[in-house]
PDB file of C-alpha atoms in Angstrom:
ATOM      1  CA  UNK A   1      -6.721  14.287  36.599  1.00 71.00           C
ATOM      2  CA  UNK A   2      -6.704  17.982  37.162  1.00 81.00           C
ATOM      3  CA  UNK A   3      -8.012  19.173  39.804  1.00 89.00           C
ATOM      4  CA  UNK A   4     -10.029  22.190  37.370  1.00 93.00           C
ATOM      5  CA  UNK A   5     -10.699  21.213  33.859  1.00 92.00           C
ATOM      6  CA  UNK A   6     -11.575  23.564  31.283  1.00 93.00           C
ATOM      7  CA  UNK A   7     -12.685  23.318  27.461  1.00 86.00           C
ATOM      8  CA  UNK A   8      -9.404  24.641  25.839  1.00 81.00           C
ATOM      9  CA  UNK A   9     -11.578  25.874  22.818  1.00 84.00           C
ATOM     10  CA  UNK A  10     -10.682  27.834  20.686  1.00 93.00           C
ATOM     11  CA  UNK A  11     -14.357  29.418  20.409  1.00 96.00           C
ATOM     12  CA  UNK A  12     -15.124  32.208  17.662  1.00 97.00           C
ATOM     13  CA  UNK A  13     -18.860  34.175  17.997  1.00 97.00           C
ATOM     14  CA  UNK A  14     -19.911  37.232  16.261  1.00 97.00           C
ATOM     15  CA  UNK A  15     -20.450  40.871  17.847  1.00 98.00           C
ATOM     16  CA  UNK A  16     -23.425  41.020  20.503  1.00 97.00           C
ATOM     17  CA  UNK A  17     -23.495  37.338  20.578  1.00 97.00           C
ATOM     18  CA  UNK A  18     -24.028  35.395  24.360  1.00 97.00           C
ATOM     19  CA  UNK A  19     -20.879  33.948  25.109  1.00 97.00           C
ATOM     20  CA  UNK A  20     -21.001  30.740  27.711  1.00 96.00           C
ATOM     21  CA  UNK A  21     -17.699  29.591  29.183  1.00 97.00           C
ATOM     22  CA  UNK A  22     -17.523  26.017  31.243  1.00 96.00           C
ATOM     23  CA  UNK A  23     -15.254  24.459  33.874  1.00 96.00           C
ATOM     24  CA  UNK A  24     -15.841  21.464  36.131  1.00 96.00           C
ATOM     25  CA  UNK A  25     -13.454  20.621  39.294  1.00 95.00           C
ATOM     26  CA  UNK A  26     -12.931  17.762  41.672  1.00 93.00           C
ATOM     27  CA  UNK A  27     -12.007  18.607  45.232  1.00 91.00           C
ATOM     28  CA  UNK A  28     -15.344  19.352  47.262  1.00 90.00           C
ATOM     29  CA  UNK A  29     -13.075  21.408  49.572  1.00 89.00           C
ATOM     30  CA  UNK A  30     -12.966  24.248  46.966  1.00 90.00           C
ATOM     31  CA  UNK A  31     -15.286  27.907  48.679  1.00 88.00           C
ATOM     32  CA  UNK A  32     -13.787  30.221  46.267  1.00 89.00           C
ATOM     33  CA  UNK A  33     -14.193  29.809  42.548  1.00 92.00           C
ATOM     34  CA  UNK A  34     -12.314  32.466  40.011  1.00 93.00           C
ATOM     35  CA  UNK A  35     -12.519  34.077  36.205  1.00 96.00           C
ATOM     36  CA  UNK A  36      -9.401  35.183  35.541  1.00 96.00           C
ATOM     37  CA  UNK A  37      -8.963  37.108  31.663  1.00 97.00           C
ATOM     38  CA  UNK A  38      -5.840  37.159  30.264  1.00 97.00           C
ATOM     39  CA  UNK A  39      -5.226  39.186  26.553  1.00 96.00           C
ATOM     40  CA  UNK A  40      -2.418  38.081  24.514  1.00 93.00           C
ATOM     41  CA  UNK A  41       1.295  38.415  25.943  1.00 91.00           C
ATOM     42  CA  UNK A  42      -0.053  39.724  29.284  1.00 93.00           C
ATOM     43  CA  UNK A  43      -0.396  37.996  32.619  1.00 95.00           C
ATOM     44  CA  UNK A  44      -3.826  36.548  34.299  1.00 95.00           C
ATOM     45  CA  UNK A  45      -5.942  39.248  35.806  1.00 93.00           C
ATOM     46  CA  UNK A  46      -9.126  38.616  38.161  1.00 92.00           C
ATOM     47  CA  UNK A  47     -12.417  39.239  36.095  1.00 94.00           C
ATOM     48  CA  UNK A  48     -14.312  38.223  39.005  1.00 91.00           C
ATOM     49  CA  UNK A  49     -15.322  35.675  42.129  1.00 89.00           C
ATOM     50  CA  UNK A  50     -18.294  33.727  43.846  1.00 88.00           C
ATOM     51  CA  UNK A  51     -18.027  32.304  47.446  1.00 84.00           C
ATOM     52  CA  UNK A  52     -19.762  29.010  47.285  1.00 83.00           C
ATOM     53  CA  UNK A  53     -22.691  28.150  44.986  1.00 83.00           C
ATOM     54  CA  UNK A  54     -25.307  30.946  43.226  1.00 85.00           C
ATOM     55  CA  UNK A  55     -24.759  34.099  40.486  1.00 91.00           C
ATOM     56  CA  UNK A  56     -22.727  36.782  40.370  1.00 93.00           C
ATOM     57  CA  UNK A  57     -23.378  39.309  37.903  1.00 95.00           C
ATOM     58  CA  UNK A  58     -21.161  42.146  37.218  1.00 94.00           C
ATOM     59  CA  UNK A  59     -22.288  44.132  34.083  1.00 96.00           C
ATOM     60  CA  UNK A  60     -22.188  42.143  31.336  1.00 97.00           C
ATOM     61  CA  UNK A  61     -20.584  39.269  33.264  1.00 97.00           C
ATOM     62  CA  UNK A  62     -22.673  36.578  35.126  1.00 97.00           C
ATOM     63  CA  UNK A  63     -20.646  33.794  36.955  1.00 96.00           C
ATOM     64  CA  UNK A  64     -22.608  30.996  38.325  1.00 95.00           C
ATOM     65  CA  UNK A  65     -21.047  27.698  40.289  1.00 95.00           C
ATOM     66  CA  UNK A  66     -23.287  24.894  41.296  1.00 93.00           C
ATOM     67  CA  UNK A  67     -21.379  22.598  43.766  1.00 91.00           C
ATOM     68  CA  UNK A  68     -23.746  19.640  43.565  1.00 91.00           C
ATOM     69  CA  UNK A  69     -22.310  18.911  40.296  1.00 93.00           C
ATOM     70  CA  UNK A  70     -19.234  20.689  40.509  1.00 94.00           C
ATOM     71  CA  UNK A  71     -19.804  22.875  37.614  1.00 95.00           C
ATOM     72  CA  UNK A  72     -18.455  26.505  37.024  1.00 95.00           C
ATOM     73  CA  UNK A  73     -19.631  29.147  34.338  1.00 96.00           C
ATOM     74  CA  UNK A  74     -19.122  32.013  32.971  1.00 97.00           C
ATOM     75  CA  UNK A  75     -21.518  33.944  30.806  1.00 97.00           C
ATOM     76  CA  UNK A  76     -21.044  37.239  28.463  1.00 98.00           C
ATOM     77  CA  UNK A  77     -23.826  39.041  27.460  1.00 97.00           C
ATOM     78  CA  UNK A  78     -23.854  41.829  23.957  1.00 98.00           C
ATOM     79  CA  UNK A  79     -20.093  40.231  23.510  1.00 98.00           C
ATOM     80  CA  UNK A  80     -17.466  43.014  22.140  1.00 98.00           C
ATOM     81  CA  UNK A  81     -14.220  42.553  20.273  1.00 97.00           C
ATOM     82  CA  UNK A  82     -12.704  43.889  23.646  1.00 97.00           C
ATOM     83  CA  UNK A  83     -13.301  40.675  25.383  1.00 97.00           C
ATOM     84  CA  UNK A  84     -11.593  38.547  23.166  1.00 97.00           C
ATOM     85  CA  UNK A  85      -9.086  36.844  24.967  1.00 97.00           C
ATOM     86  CA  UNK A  86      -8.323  33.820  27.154  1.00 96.00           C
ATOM     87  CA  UNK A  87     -10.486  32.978  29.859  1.00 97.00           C
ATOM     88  CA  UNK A  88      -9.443  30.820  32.928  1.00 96.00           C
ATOM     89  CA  UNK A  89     -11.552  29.193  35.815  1.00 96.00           C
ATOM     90  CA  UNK A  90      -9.644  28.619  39.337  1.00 93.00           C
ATOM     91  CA  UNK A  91     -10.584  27.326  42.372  1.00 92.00           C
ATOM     92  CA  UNK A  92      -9.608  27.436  45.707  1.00 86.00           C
ATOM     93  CA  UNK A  93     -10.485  25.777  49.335  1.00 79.00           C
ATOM     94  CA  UNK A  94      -8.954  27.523  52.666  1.00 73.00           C
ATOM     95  CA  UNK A  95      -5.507  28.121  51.777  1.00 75.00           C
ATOM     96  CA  UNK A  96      -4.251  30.679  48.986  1.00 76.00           C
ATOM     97  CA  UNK A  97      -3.196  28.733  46.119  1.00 83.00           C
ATOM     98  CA  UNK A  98      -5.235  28.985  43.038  1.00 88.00           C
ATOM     99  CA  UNK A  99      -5.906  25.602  40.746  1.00 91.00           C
ATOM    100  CA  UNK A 100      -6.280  27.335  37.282  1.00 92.00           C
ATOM    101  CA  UNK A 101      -8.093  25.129  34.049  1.00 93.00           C
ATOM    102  CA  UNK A 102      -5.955  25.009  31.110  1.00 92.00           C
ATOM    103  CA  UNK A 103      -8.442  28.490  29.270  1.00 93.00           C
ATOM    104  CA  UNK A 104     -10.386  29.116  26.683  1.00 95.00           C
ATOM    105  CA  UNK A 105      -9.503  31.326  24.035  1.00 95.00           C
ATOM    106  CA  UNK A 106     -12.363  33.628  22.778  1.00 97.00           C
ATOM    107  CA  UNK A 107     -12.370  35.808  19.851  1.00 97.00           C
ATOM    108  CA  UNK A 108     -15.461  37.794  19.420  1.00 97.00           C
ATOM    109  CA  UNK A 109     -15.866  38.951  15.223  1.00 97.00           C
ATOM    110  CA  UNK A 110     -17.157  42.653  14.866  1.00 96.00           C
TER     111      UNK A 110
ATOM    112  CA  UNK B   1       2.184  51.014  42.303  1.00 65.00           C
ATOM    113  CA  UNK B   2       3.686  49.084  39.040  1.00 81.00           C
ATOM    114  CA  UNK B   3       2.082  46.059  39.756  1.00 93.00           C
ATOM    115  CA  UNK B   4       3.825  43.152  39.676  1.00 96.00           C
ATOM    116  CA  UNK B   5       7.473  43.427  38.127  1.00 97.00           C
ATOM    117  CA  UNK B   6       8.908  40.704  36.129  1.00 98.00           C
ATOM    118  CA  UNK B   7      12.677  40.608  34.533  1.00 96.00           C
ATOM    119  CA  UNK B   8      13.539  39.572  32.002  1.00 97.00           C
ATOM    120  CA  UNK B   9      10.359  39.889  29.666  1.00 97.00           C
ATOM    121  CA  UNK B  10      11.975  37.371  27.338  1.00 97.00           C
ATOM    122  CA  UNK B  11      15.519  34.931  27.620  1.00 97.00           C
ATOM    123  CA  UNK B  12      16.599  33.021  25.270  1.00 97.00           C
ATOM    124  CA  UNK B  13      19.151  30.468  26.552  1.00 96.00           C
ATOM    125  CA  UNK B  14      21.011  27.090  25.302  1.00 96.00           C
ATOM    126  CA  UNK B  15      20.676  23.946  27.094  1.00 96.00           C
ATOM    127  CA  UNK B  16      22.949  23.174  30.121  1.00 96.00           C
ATOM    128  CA  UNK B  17      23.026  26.763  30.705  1.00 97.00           C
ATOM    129  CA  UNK B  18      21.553  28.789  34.275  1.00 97.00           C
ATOM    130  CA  UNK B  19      18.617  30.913  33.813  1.00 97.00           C
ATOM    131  CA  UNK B  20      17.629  33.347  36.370  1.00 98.00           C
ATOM    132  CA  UNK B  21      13.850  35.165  36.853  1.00 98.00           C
ATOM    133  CA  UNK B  22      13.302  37.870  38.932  1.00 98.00           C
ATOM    134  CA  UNK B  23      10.131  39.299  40.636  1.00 98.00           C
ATOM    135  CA  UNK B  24      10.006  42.151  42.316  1.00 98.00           C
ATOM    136  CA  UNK B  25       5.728  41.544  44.265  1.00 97.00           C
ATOM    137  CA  UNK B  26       3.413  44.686  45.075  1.00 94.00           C
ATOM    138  CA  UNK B  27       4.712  46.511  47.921  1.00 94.00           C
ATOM    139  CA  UNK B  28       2.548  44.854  50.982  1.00 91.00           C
ATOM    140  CA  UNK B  29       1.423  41.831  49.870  1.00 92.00           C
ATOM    141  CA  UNK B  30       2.434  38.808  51.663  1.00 91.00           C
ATOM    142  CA  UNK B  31       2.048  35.913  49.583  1.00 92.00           C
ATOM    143  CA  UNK B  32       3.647  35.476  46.604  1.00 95.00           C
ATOM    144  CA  UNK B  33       3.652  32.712  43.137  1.00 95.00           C
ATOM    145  CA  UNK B  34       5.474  31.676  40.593  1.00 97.00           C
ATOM    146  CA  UNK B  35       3.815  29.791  37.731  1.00 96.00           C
ATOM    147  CA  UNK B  36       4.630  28.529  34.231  1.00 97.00           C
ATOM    148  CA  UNK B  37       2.358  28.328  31.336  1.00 95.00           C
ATOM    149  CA  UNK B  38       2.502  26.047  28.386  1.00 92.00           C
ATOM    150  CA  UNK B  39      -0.019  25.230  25.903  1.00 87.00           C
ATOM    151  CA  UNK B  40      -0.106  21.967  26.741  1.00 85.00           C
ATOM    152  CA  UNK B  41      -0.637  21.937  30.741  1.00 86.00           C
ATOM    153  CA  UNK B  42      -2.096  25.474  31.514  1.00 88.00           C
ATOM    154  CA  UNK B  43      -1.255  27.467  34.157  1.00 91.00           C
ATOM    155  CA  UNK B  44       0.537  25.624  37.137  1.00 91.00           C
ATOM    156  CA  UNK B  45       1.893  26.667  40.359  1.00 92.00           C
ATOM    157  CA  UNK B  46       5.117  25.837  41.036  1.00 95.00           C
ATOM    158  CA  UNK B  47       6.001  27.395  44.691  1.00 95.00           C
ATOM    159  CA  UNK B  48       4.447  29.632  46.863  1.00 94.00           C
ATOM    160  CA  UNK B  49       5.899  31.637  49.420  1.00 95.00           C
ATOM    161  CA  UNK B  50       4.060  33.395  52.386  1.00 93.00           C
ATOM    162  CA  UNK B  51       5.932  36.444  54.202  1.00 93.00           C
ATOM    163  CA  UNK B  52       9.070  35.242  52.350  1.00 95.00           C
ATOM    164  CA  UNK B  53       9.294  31.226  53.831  1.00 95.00           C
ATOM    165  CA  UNK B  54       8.442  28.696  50.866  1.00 95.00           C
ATOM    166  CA  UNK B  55       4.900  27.322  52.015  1.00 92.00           C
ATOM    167  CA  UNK B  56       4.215  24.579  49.024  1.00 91.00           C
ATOM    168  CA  UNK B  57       7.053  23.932  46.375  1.00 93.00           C
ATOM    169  CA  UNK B  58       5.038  20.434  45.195  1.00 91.00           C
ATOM    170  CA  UNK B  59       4.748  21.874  41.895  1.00 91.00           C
ATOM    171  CA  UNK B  60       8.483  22.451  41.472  1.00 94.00           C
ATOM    172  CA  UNK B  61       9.078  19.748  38.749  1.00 87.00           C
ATOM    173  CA  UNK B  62      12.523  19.015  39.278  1.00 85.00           C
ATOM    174  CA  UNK B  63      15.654  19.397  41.699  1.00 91.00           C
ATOM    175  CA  UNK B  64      16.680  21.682  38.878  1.00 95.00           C
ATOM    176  CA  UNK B  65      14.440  24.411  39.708  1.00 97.00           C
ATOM    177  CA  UNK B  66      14.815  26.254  43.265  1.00 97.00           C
ATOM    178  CA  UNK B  67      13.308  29.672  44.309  1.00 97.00           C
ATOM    179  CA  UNK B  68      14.131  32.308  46.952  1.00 97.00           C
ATOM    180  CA  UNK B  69      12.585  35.102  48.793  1.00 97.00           C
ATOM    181  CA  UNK B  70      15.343  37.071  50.573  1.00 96.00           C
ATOM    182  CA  UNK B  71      12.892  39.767  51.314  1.00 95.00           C
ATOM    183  CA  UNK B  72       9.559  40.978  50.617  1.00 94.00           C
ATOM    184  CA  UNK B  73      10.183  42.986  48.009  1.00 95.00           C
ATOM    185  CA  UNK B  74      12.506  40.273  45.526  1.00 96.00           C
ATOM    186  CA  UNK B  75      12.106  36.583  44.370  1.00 98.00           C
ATOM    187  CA  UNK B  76      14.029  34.624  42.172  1.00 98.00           C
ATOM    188  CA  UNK B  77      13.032  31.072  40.180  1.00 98.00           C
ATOM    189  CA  UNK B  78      16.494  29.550  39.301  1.00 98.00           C
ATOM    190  CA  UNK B  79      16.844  26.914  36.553  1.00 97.00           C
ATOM    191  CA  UNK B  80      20.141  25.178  36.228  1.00 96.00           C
ATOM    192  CA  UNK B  81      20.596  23.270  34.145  1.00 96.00           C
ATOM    193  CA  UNK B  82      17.727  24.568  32.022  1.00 96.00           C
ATOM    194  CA  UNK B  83      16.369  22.455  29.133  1.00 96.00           C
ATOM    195  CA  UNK B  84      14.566  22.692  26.146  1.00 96.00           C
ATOM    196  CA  UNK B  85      11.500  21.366  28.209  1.00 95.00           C
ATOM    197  CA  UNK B  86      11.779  23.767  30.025  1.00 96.00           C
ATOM    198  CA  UNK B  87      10.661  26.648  27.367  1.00 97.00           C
ATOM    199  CA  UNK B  88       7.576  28.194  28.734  1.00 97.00           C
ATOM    200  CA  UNK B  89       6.013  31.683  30.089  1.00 97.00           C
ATOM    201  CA  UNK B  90       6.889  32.088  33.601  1.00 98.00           C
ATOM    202  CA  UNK B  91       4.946  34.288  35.761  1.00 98.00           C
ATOM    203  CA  UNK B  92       5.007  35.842  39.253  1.00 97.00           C
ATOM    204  CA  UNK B  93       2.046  36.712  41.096  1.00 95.00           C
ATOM    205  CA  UNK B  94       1.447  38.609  44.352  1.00 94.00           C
ATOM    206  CA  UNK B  95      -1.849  38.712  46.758  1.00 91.00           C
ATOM    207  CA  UNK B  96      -2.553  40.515  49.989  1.00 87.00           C
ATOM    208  CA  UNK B  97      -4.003  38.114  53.075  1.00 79.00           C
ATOM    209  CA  UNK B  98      -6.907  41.255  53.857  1.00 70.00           C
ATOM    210  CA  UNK B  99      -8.902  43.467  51.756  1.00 61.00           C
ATOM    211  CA  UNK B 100     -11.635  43.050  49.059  1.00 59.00           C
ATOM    212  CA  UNK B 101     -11.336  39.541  47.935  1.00 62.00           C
ATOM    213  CA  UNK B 102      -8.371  38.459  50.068  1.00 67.00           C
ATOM    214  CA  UNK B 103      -6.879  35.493  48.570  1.00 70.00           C
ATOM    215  CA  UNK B 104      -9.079  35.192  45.502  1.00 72.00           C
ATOM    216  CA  UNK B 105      -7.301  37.861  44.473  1.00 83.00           C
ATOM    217  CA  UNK B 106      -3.723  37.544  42.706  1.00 90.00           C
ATOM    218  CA  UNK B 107      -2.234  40.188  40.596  1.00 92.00           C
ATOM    219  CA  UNK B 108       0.361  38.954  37.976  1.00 95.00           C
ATOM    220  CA  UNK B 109       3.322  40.112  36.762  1.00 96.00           C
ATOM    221  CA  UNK B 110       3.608  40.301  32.635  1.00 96.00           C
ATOM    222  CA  UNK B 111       5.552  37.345  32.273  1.00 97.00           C
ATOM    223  CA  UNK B 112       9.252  35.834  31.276  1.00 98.00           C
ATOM    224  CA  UNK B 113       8.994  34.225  27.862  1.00 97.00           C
ATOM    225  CA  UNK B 114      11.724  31.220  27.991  1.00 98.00           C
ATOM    226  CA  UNK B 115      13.196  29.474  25.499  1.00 97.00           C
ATOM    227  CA  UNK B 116      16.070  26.952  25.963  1.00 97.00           C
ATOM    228  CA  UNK B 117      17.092  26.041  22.704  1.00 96.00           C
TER     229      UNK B 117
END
């Protein structure tokens, strides 16, 4: 089992829709939780992070992690063509390496 | 700064043969990564490196692979003998210890597209 699991997708919405994005993860030691964004033939790059459970919103983004049940989200709000891509949950605990899920590949229709 | 600097972009090699990747990490940042990306499996670490010594090479799938850090500024991921299994993106990634975000943070490099035909 992986230690971050992620719903590979793909998922297709129209312009201005709410997008919601899902990962789950196993180790209880994991603080840090990641969205990473990652267009087409370009590395990873940090969307944004929460320390421990509770929102984070950061303009259209909202990230939320609830460690009773290990779940992490992601939501977009007013989607744009601009955030299609691939999305990818990580996690870490106290040391530096990242545990990435497998991503989910958006495409947003104008 | 560039960013994260990755050579070759793409390498296309035949089995048995040695491949070599290069990374050249953001000027003081202390920890470096190497990953590879398939469809099938994701994103997964193969070897970190902190101030240049290897800290966790689990992820390193076979005696085949090996990775150096002769200085801060250069890494290599070494295949040899490569194999067709072995076709994949490869990526480096570099992170500072301090600053906003400290290790949440890793900035990647664009990538080595592999193929070992």
């Amino acid at each position: 089992q992986k230690e971050v699991e992620q719903d590979p997708g793909p998922l297709s919405v129209p312009e201005g829709a709410i997008v919601s994005l899902n990962c789950t993860y196993s180790n209880s030691a994991f603080q840090y939780f990641m969205w990473y964004r990652q267009y087409s033939r370009k590395g990873p790059e940090l969307l944004m992070y929460t320390y421990s459970s509770g929102n984070k919103e950061d303009g259209r983004f909202t990230a939320q992690v609830d460690k009773s049940s290990k779940y992490i989200s992601l939501f977009i709000r007013d989607s744009q063509p601009s955030d299609s891509a691939t999305y990818l949950c990580a996690s870490r605990g106290g040391a530096n390496n990242l545990f990435f899920g497998t991503g989910t590949r958006l495409t947003v229709i104008p | 700064d560039a960013g994260v600097i990755q050579s070759p972009r793409h390498e296309v090699t035949e089995m048995g043969q040695e491949v070599t990747l290069r990374c050249k990490p953001i000027s003081g940042h202390d920890y470096l990564f190497w990953y590879r990306q398939t469809m099938m499996r994701g994103l997964e670490l193969l070897i970190y490196f902190n101030n240049n010594v290897p800290i966790d090479d689990s992820g390193m799938p076979e005696d085949r692979f090996s990775a150096k850090m002769p200085n801060a500024s250069f890494s290599t991921l070494k295949i040899q003998p490569s194999e067709p299994r072995d076709s994949a993106v490869y990526f480096c990634a570099s992170s500072p210890t301090s600053g906003p975000g400290g290790g949440n943070i890793q900035y990647f490099g664009a990538g080595t597209r592999l193929s070992v035909l």
